[in-house]
mmCIF file of C-alpha atoms and ligand atoms in Angstrom:
data_model
loop_
_atom_site.group_PDB
_atom_site.id
_atom_site.type_symbol
_atom_site.label_atom_id
_atom_site.label_comp_id
_atom_site.label_asym_id
_atom_site.label_seq_id
_atom_site.Cartn_x
_atom_site.Cartn_y
_atom_site.Cartn_z
ATOM 1 C CA MET A 1 186.341 103.982 104.445
ATOM 2 C CA LYS A 2 184.549 107.269 103.787
ATOM 3 C CA ARG A 3 187.505 108.673 101.754
ATOM 4 C CA ARG A 4 187.863 105.688 99.607
ATOM 5 C CA PHE A 5 184.167 105.847 98.812
ATOM 6 C CA ILE A 6 184.566 109.404 97.592
ATOM 7 C CA LYS A 7 187.601 108.589 95.508
ATOM 8 C CA LYS A 8 185.974 105.713 93.775
ATOM 9 C CA ASP A 9 182.688 107.484 92.949
ATOM 10 C CA GLY A 10 184.008 110.920 92.134
ATOM 11 C CA ILE A 11 182.601 114.425 92.711
ATOM 12 C CA HIS A 12 179.231 113.745 91.242
ATOM 13 C CA ARG A 13 178.410 110.960 93.609
ATOM 14 C CA ARG A 14 179.552 113.242 96.471
ATOM 15 C CA LEU A 15 177.174 116.004 95.291
ATOM 16 C CA GLU A 16 174.240 113.630 95.232
ATOM 17 C CA GLY A 17 174.921 113.003 98.782
ATOM 18 C CA TRP A 18 174.171 116.577 99.667
ATOM 19 C CA PRO A 19 170.612 117.090 98.744
ATOM 20 C CA LEU A 20 170.433 120.779 99.439
ATOM 21 C CA VAL A 21 173.593 121.738 97.566
ATOM 22 C CA PHE A 22 172.532 119.491 94.777
ATOM 23 C CA THR A 23 169.063 121.068 94.578
ATOM 24 C CA VAL A 24 170.534 124.624 94.491
ATOM 25 C CA LEU A 25 173.041 123.733 91.769
ATOM 26 C CA THR A 26 170.367 121.960 89.674
ATOM 27 C CA THR A 27 168.094 125.021 90.051
ATOM 28 C CA ILE A 28 170.869 127.308 88.934
ATOM 29 C CA ALA A 29 171.588 125.051 85.897
ATOM 30 C CA ILE A 30 167.977 125.128 84.923
ATOM 31 C CA LEU A 31 167.637 128.865 85.282
ATOM 32 C CA VAL A 32 170.667 129.442 83.146
ATOM 33 C CA GLY A 33 169.209 127.194 80.534
ATOM 34 C CA GLY A 34 165.936 129.059 80.781
ATOM 35 C CA LEU A 35 167.560 132.446 80.430
ATOM 36 C CA VAL A 36 169.531 131.412 77.364
ATOM 37 C CA GLU A 37 166.227 130.370 75.644
ATOM 38 C CA PHE A 38 164.203 133.289 76.974
ATOM 39 C CA LEU A 39 166.377 136.329 76.918
ATOM 40 C CA PRO A 40 166.888 136.563 73.102
ATOM 41 C CA LEU A 41 163.113 136.700 72.663
ATOM 42 C CA ILE A 42 162.872 139.817 74.701
ATOM 43 C CA LEU A 43 166.118 141.552 73.843
ATOM 44 C CA VAL A 44 166.432 140.694 69.987
ATOM 45 C CA LYS A 45 163.833 142.896 68.250
ATOM 46 C CA GLY A 46 163.930 140.678 65.131
ATOM 47 C CA SER A 47 162.573 137.767 67.081
ATOM 48 C CA VAL A 48 159.116 139.391 66.846
ATOM 49 C CA ASP A 49 157.355 138.765 63.562
ATOM 50 C CA LYS A 50 156.241 142.326 62.783
ATOM 51 C CA ILE A 51 153.975 142.919 59.779
ATOM 52 C CA ALA A 52 154.204 146.454 58.317
ATOM 53 C CA THR A 53 150.448 146.823 57.765
ATOM 54 C CA VAL A 54 149.491 145.753 61.309
ATOM 55 C CA GLU A 55 148.526 148.899 63.309
ATOM 56 C CA PRO A 56 147.468 149.287 67.007
ATOM 57 C CA TRP A 57 143.830 149.418 67.876
ATOM 58 C CA THR A 58 142.161 152.889 67.336
ATOM 59 C CA PRO A 59 140.799 154.255 70.617
ATOM 60 C CA LEU A 60 137.116 153.169 69.903
ATOM 61 C CA GLU A 61 138.237 149.733 68.800
ATOM 62 C CA LEU A 62 140.273 149.405 71.974
ATOM 63 C CA GLU A 63 137.145 150.304 74.068
ATOM 64 C CA GLY A 64 135.202 147.689 72.075
ATOM 65 C CA ARG A 65 137.781 145.125 72.779
ATOM 66 C CA ASP A 66 137.504 145.843 76.593
ATOM 67 C CA ILE A 67 133.722 145.394 76.323
ATOM 68 C CA TYR A 68 134.248 142.173 74.363
ATOM 69 C CA ILE A 69 136.446 140.861 77.178
ATOM 70 C CA ALA A 70 134.033 142.171 79.868
ATOM 71 C CA GLU A 71 131.140 140.457 78.297
ATOM 72 C CA GLY A 72 133.088 137.257 78.084
ATOM 73 C CA CYS A 73 132.634 136.882 74.287
ATOM 74 C CA ASN A 74 136.046 135.187 74.225
ATOM 75 C CA THR A 75 134.656 132.271 76.199
ATOM 76 C CA CYS A 76 132.751 131.180 73.123
ATOM 77 C CA HIS A 77 134.760 132.668 70.237
ATOM 78 C CA SER A 78 138.397 131.986 69.402
ATOM 79 C CA GLN A 79 140.467 134.393 67.333
ATOM 80 C CA MET A 80 142.890 132.294 65.629
ATOM 81 C CA VAL A 81 142.441 130.623 62.268
ATOM 82 C CA ARG A 82 144.690 127.605 62.202
ATOM 83 C CA PRO A 83 146.759 126.730 59.218
ATOM 84 C CA PHE A 84 144.603 123.844 58.084
ATOM 85 C CA ARG A 85 142.800 123.661 54.728
ATOM 86 C CA HIS A 86 139.322 123.270 56.309
ATOM 87 C CA GLU A 87 139.929 126.270 58.590
ATOM 88 C CA ILE A 88 141.154 128.482 55.773
ATOM 89 C CA GLU A 89 138.229 127.576 53.518
ATOM 90 C CA ARG A 90 135.788 128.345 56.322
ATOM 91 C CA TYR A 91 137.290 131.411 57.841
ATOM 92 C CA GLY A 92 139.989 132.860 55.555
ATOM 93 C CA GLU A 93 143.678 133.293 55.655
ATOM 94 C CA TYR A 94 145.251 131.603 58.703
ATOM 95 C CA SER A 95 146.401 133.842 61.523
ATOM 96 C CA LYS A 96 149.937 135.129 61.598
ATOM 97 C CA ALA A 97 151.912 135.745 64.780
ATOM 98 C CA GLY A 98 152.651 139.247 63.645
ATOM 99 C CA GLU A 99 148.892 140.092 63.572
ATOM 100 C CA THR A 100 148.676 139.943 67.354
ATOM 101 C CA VAL A 101 151.806 141.940 68.376
ATOM 102 C CA TYR A 102 149.539 144.635 70.040
ATOM 103 C CA GLU A 103 147.239 142.191 71.771
ATOM 104 C CA ARG A 104 147.425 142.587 75.575
ATOM 105 C CA PRO A 105 146.149 140.083 76.549
ATOM 106 C CA PHE A 106 145.789 138.005 73.492
ATOM 107 C CA LEU A 107 142.433 136.407 72.720
ATOM 108 C CA TRP A 108 143.463 133.402 70.524
ATOM 109 C CA GLY A 109 141.422 130.988 72.635
ATOM 110 C CA SER A 110 141.014 127.271 72.059
ATOM 111 C CA LYS A 111 137.323 126.708 72.552
ATOM 112 C CA ARG A 112 134.728 127.424 69.941
ATOM 113 C CA THR A 113 131.124 127.323 70.945
ATOM 114 C CA GLY A 114 130.601 130.020 68.248
ATOM 115 C CA PRO A 115 132.667 130.419 65.136
ATOM 116 C CA ASP A 116 136.215 131.913 65.023
ATOM 117 C CA LEU A 117 136.164 135.668 64.753
ATOM 118 C CA ALA A 118 139.754 136.289 63.778
ATOM 119 C CA ARG A 119 138.679 137.342 60.226
ATOM 120 C CA VAL A 120 135.051 138.537 60.798
ATOM 121 C CA GLY A 121 135.944 142.178 60.009
ATOM 122 C CA GLY A 122 134.139 143.460 56.945
ATOM 123 C CA LYS A 123 132.138 140.148 56.661
ATOM 124 C CA TYR A 124 128.879 141.848 57.458
ATOM 125 C CA PRO A 125 127.472 145.390 57.354
ATOM 126 C CA HIS A 126 127.473 147.383 60.552
ATOM 127 C CA LEU A 127 123.678 147.096 60.906
ATOM 128 C CA TRP A 128 123.997 143.268 60.850
ATOM 129 C CA HIS A 129 126.103 143.424 63.901
ATOM 130 C CA VAL A 130 123.753 145.795 65.707
ATOM 131 C CA ARG A 131 120.855 143.472 64.990
ATOM 132 C CA HIS A 132 122.907 140.364 65.888
ATOM 133 C CA MET A 133 123.971 141.758 69.089
ATOM 134 C CA GLU A 134 120.464 142.866 70.073
ATOM 135 C CA ASN A 135 119.087 139.448 69.214
ATOM 136 C CA PRO A 136 121.307 136.820 67.538
ATOM 137 C CA ARG A 137 118.226 134.903 66.314
ATOM 138 C CA SER A 138 117.027 137.741 64.266
ATOM 139 C CA THR A 139 119.931 137.409 61.845
ATOM 140 C CA SER A 140 121.027 133.781 62.570
ATOM 141 C CA PRO A 141 117.963 131.513 63.152
ATOM 142 C CA ASN A 142 118.581 128.834 65.836
ATOM 143 C CA SER A 143 121.633 130.719 67.156
ATOM 144 C CA ILE A 144 122.561 129.776 70.658
ATOM 145 C CA MET A 145 124.412 133.039 71.259
ATOM 146 C CA PRO A 146 122.992 135.050 74.074
ATOM 147 C CA PRO A 147 121.417 138.479 73.234
ATOM 148 C CA TYR A 148 123.156 141.656 74.350
ATOM 149 C CA PRO A 149 120.421 144.270 73.987
ATOM 150 C CA HIS A 150 121.818 146.371 76.768
ATOM 151 C CA MET A 151 124.760 147.286 74.375
ATOM 152 C CA LEU A 152 122.209 149.502 72.536
ATOM 153 C CA GLU A 153 121.180 151.173 75.755
ATOM 154 C CA ASN A 154 124.299 151.397 77.872
ATOM 155 C CA ASP A 155 126.281 154.610 77.538
ATOM 156 C CA LEU A 156 129.801 154.190 76.275
ATOM 157 C CA ASP A 157 132.286 155.239 79.032
ATOM 158 C CA LEU A 158 135.290 156.672 77.258
ATOM 159 C CA SER A 159 136.824 158.389 80.197
ATOM 160 C CA ASP A 160 139.664 155.785 80.897
ATOM 161 C CA LEU A 161 140.846 155.807 77.292
ATOM 162 C CA PRO A 162 143.852 158.194 77.681
ATOM 163 C CA THR A 163 145.059 156.069 80.611
ATOM 164 C CA LYS A 164 144.596 152.880 78.676
ATOM 165 C CA LEU A 165 146.551 154.209 75.753
ATOM 166 C CA LYS A 166 149.297 155.418 78.009
ATOM 167 C CA ARG A 167 149.605 152.049 79.729
ATOM 168 C CA LEU A 168 149.741 150.213 76.420
ATOM 169 C CA ARG A 169 152.384 152.605 75.187
ATOM 170 C CA MET A 170 154.453 151.721 78.285
ATOM 171 C CA LEU A 171 154.238 148.118 77.168
ATOM 172 C CA GLY A 172 155.349 148.993 73.642
ATOM 173 C CA THR A 173 152.379 149.797 71.596
ATOM 174 C CA PRO A 174 153.373 152.790 69.450
ATOM 175 C CA TYR A 175 150.674 155.318 70.317
ATOM 176 C CA SER A 176 151.515 159.023 69.586
ATOM 177 C CA ASP A 177 151.292 161.742 72.075
ATOM 178 C CA ASP A 178 148.496 163.202 69.979
ATOM 179 C CA GLU A 179 146.546 159.921 70.189
ATOM 180 C CA VAL A 180 146.930 159.623 73.845
ATOM 181 C CA GLN A 181 145.861 163.154 74.552
ATOM 182 C CA ASN A 182 143.053 163.176 72.123
ATOM 183 C CA ALA A 183 141.890 159.553 72.626
ATOM 184 C CA ILE A 184 138.353 160.533 73.709
ATOM 185 C CA GLU A 185 137.794 162.903 70.822
ATOM 186 C CA ILE A 186 139.142 160.469 68.369
ATOM 187 C CA ALA A 187 136.879 157.671 69.790
ATOM 188 C CA ARG A 188 133.849 160.088 69.603
ATOM 189 C CA GLU A 189 134.502 160.838 65.858
ATOM 190 C CA GLU A 190 134.848 157.123 65.215
ATOM 191 C CA ALA A 191 131.569 156.445 66.991
ATOM 192 C CA GLU A 192 129.790 159.194 65.136
ATOM 193 C CA ALA A 193 130.883 157.718 61.779
ATOM 194 C CA ILE A 194 129.657 154.272 62.669
ATOM 195 C CA ALA A 195 126.391 155.471 64.108
ATOM 196 C CA ARG A 196 125.768 157.453 60.846
ATOM 197 C CA GLU A 197 126.376 154.386 58.753
ATOM 198 C CA VAL A 198 124.050 152.334 60.849
ATOM 199 C CA GLU A 199 121.426 154.948 60.310
ATOM 200 C CA ALA A 200 122.091 155.029 56.550
ATOM 201 C CA GLN A 201 121.685 151.282 56.524
ATOM 202 C CA GLY A 202 118.243 151.718 58.004
ATOM 203 C CA GLY A 203 119.126 151.089 61.611
ATOM 204 C CA PRO A 204 118.207 152.792 64.896
ATOM 205 C CA GLU A 205 119.294 156.385 65.362
ATOM 206 C CA GLY A 206 121.397 157.942 68.173
ATOM 207 C CA LEU A 207 123.758 155.038 68.813
ATOM 208 C CA GLU A 208 126.898 157.169 68.844
ATOM 209 C CA THR A 209 126.978 157.337 72.577
ATOM 210 C CA LYS A 210 126.182 153.614 73.164
ATOM 211 C CA GLN A 211 128.449 150.564 73.789
ATOM 212 C CA ILE A 212 127.244 148.904 70.568
ATOM 213 C CA VAL A 213 129.390 151.256 68.251
ATOM 214 C CA ALA A 214 132.534 150.267 70.109
ATOM 215 C CA ILE A 215 131.815 146.550 69.688
ATOM 216 C CA VAL A 216 130.970 147.106 66.008
ATOM 217 C CA ALA A 217 134.261 149.065 65.532
ATOM 218 C CA TYR A 218 136.145 146.304 67.075
ATOM 219 C CA LEU A 219 134.448 143.447 65.249
ATOM 220 C CA GLN A 220 134.792 145.217 61.927
ATOM 221 C CA ARG A 221 138.484 145.638 62.340
ATOM 222 C CA LEU A 222 139.269 142.036 63.301
ATOM 223 C CA GLY A 223 141.602 140.367 60.737
ATOM 224 C CA THR A 224 141.625 143.212 58.251
ATOM 225 C CA ASP A 225 145.167 144.445 58.759
ATOM 226 C CA ILE A 226 146.720 142.045 56.337
ATOM 227 C CA GLN A 227 145.769 141.354 52.740
ATOM 228 C CA THR A 228 144.133 137.888 52.721
ATOM 229 C CA THR A 229 144.650 135.599 49.919
ATOM 230 C CA SER A 230 141.449 133.646 50.414
ATOM 231 C CA THR A 231 138.113 135.288 50.071
ATOM 232 C CA ALA A 232 136.370 133.157 52.645
ATOM 233 C CA GLY A 233 135.656 134.847 55.846
ATOM 234 C CA SER A 234 136.471 138.384 54.908
ATOM 235 C CA GLY A 235 134.371 140.717 52.792
ATOM 236 C CA ALA A 236 133.144 137.787 50.702
ATOM 237 C CA SER A 237 129.549 137.791 51.786
ATOM 238 C CA SER A 238 127.240 140.102 53.526
ATOM 239 C CA ALA A 239 124.122 138.072 53.158
ATOM 240 C CA PRO A 240 122.605 137.062 56.428
ATOM 241 C CA GLU A 241 121.626 133.539 55.012
ATOM 242 C CA ASP A 242 125.339 132.849 54.942
ATOM 243 C CA VAL A 243 125.630 132.810 58.647
ATOM 244 C CA ASN A 244 124.637 129.277 59.223
ATOM 245 C CA ALA A 245 126.701 128.041 56.205
ATOM 246 C CA SER A 246 129.761 129.671 57.789
ATOM 247 C CA ARG A 247 129.433 128.068 61.169
HETATM 248 C C1 HEC B 1 127.391 131.069 74.557
HETATM 249 C C2 HEC B 1 128.371 131.235 73.568
HETATM 250 C C3 HEC B 1 128.556 132.616 72.957
HETATM 251 C C4 HEC B 1 128.747 133.788 73.532
HETATM 252 C C5 HEC B 1 129.032 134.146 74.980
HETATM 253 C C6 HEC B 1 128.958 134.815 72.466
HETATM 254 N N1 HEC B 1 128.713 134.201 71.239
HETATM 255 FE FE1 HEC B 1 128.928 135.095 69.367
HETATM 256 N N2 HEC B 1 128.251 133.404 68.446
HETATM 257 C C7 HEC B 1 127.937 132.211 69.122
HETATM 258 C C8 HEC B 1 127.343 131.212 68.226
HETATM 259 C C9 HEC B 1 126.906 129.920 68.504
HETATM 260 C C10 HEC B 1 127.366 131.926 66.993
HETATM 261 C C11 HEC B 1 126.935 131.357 65.582
HETATM 262 C C12 HEC B 1 125.465 131.759 65.350
HETATM 263 C C13 HEC B 1 125.202 133.226 65.227
HETATM 264 O O1 HEC B 1 125.609 133.832 64.293
HETATM 265 O O2 HEC B 1 124.587 133.757 66.158
HETATM 266 C C14 HEC B 1 127.914 133.224 67.215
HETATM 267 C C15 HEC B 1 128.171 134.161 66.176
HETATM 268 C C16 HEC B 1 128.849 135.355 66.386
HETATM 269 C C17 HEC B 1 129.144 136.318 65.307
HETATM 270 C C18 HEC B 1 128.987 136.017 63.791
HETATM 271 C C19 HEC B 1 130.232 135.220 63.377
HETATM 272 C C20 HEC B 1 130.060 134.872 61.852
HETATM 273 O O3 HEC B 1 131.225 134.672 61.268
HETATM 274 O O4 HEC B 1 129.033 134.716 61.331
HETATM 275 C C21 HEC B 1 129.682 137.425 65.884
HETATM 276 C C22 HEC B 1 130.300 138.570 65.223
HETATM 277 C C23 HEC B 1 129.667 137.170 67.327
HETATM 278 N N3 HEC B 1 129.060 135.931 67.603
HETATM 279 C C24 HEC B 1 130.077 138.058 68.272
HETATM 280 C C25 HEC B 1 129.988 137.947 69.663
HETATM 281 C C26 HEC B 1 130.234 138.862 70.609
HETATM 282 C C27 HEC B 1 130.770 140.338 70.261
HETATM 283 C C28 HEC B 1 130.050 138.369 71.836
HETATM 284 C C29 HEC B 1 130.074 139.061 73.189
HETATM 285 C C30 HEC B 1 129.339 140.248 73.298
HETATM 286 C C31 HEC B 1 129.557 136.997 71.641
HETATM 287 N N4 HEC B 1 129.536 136.780 70.293
HETATM 288 C C32 HEC B 1 129.261 136.102 72.629
HETATM 289 C C33 HEC B 1 128.149 131.940 70.473
HETATM 290 C C34 HEC B 1 128.476 132.873 71.479
#
């Protein structure tokens, strides 16, 4: 009886009768399929959309990015302009995959309690950001963004920067030996330049050792690596009155 059953229904029917073997074989089949899809993405360099003008974060920007993550700014702000007309008119050129090749972890996000920040770099002067972080309602009446006045008081801790750059280099970000070794000095110089500009714009003095300069460095870089075709969202306006209009 049994033999005839097998003959009639073939090998597949027999396999289905062995749940364990069948499960193992199915798993292998799925894994092979997965690898065929996945491996080229890691192994073939051309599968990553590189853009020649996109550069890794400078040391101070990287530190600012870490503060951004630590403060949870990404829970309210996305960093991805979607390729829809209403988004492009509001924020500027839509985001390209190649713009985030050095993002670890990426901060694209999908929830916007505040506006998208992917193209905020250059939209406002440094001092605007200092004032906005200290008290968002001073630049944007009715803003529901929380104030971060401690950023103007807390000292910037740059001591981990060489390690951070080294780790990112291990993951493929092309930092040079010089950048890794001198990360702290490079960051200090950047901080100095931003602090001087804030002073020149009539802002508070002595911010070069504070967290705020790192956040400003980071925000001012966002979305500026590629030439945008639309003027909305980048460099177009620096008037504080525009804030609500751009929300
Ligand atoms: C509770 C949600 C929330 C959090 C958290 C938050 N924001 Fe905002 N953010 C907003 C809202 C709402 C606005 C729009 C009103 C305004 O300009 O303040 C905004 C506006 C901004 C703008 C101006 C954008 C533009 O195009 O005009 C910047 C820059 C910004 N936030 C940076 C930050 C940073 C940096 C952090 C973290 C330190 C942060 N935000 C945390 C809600 C938030």
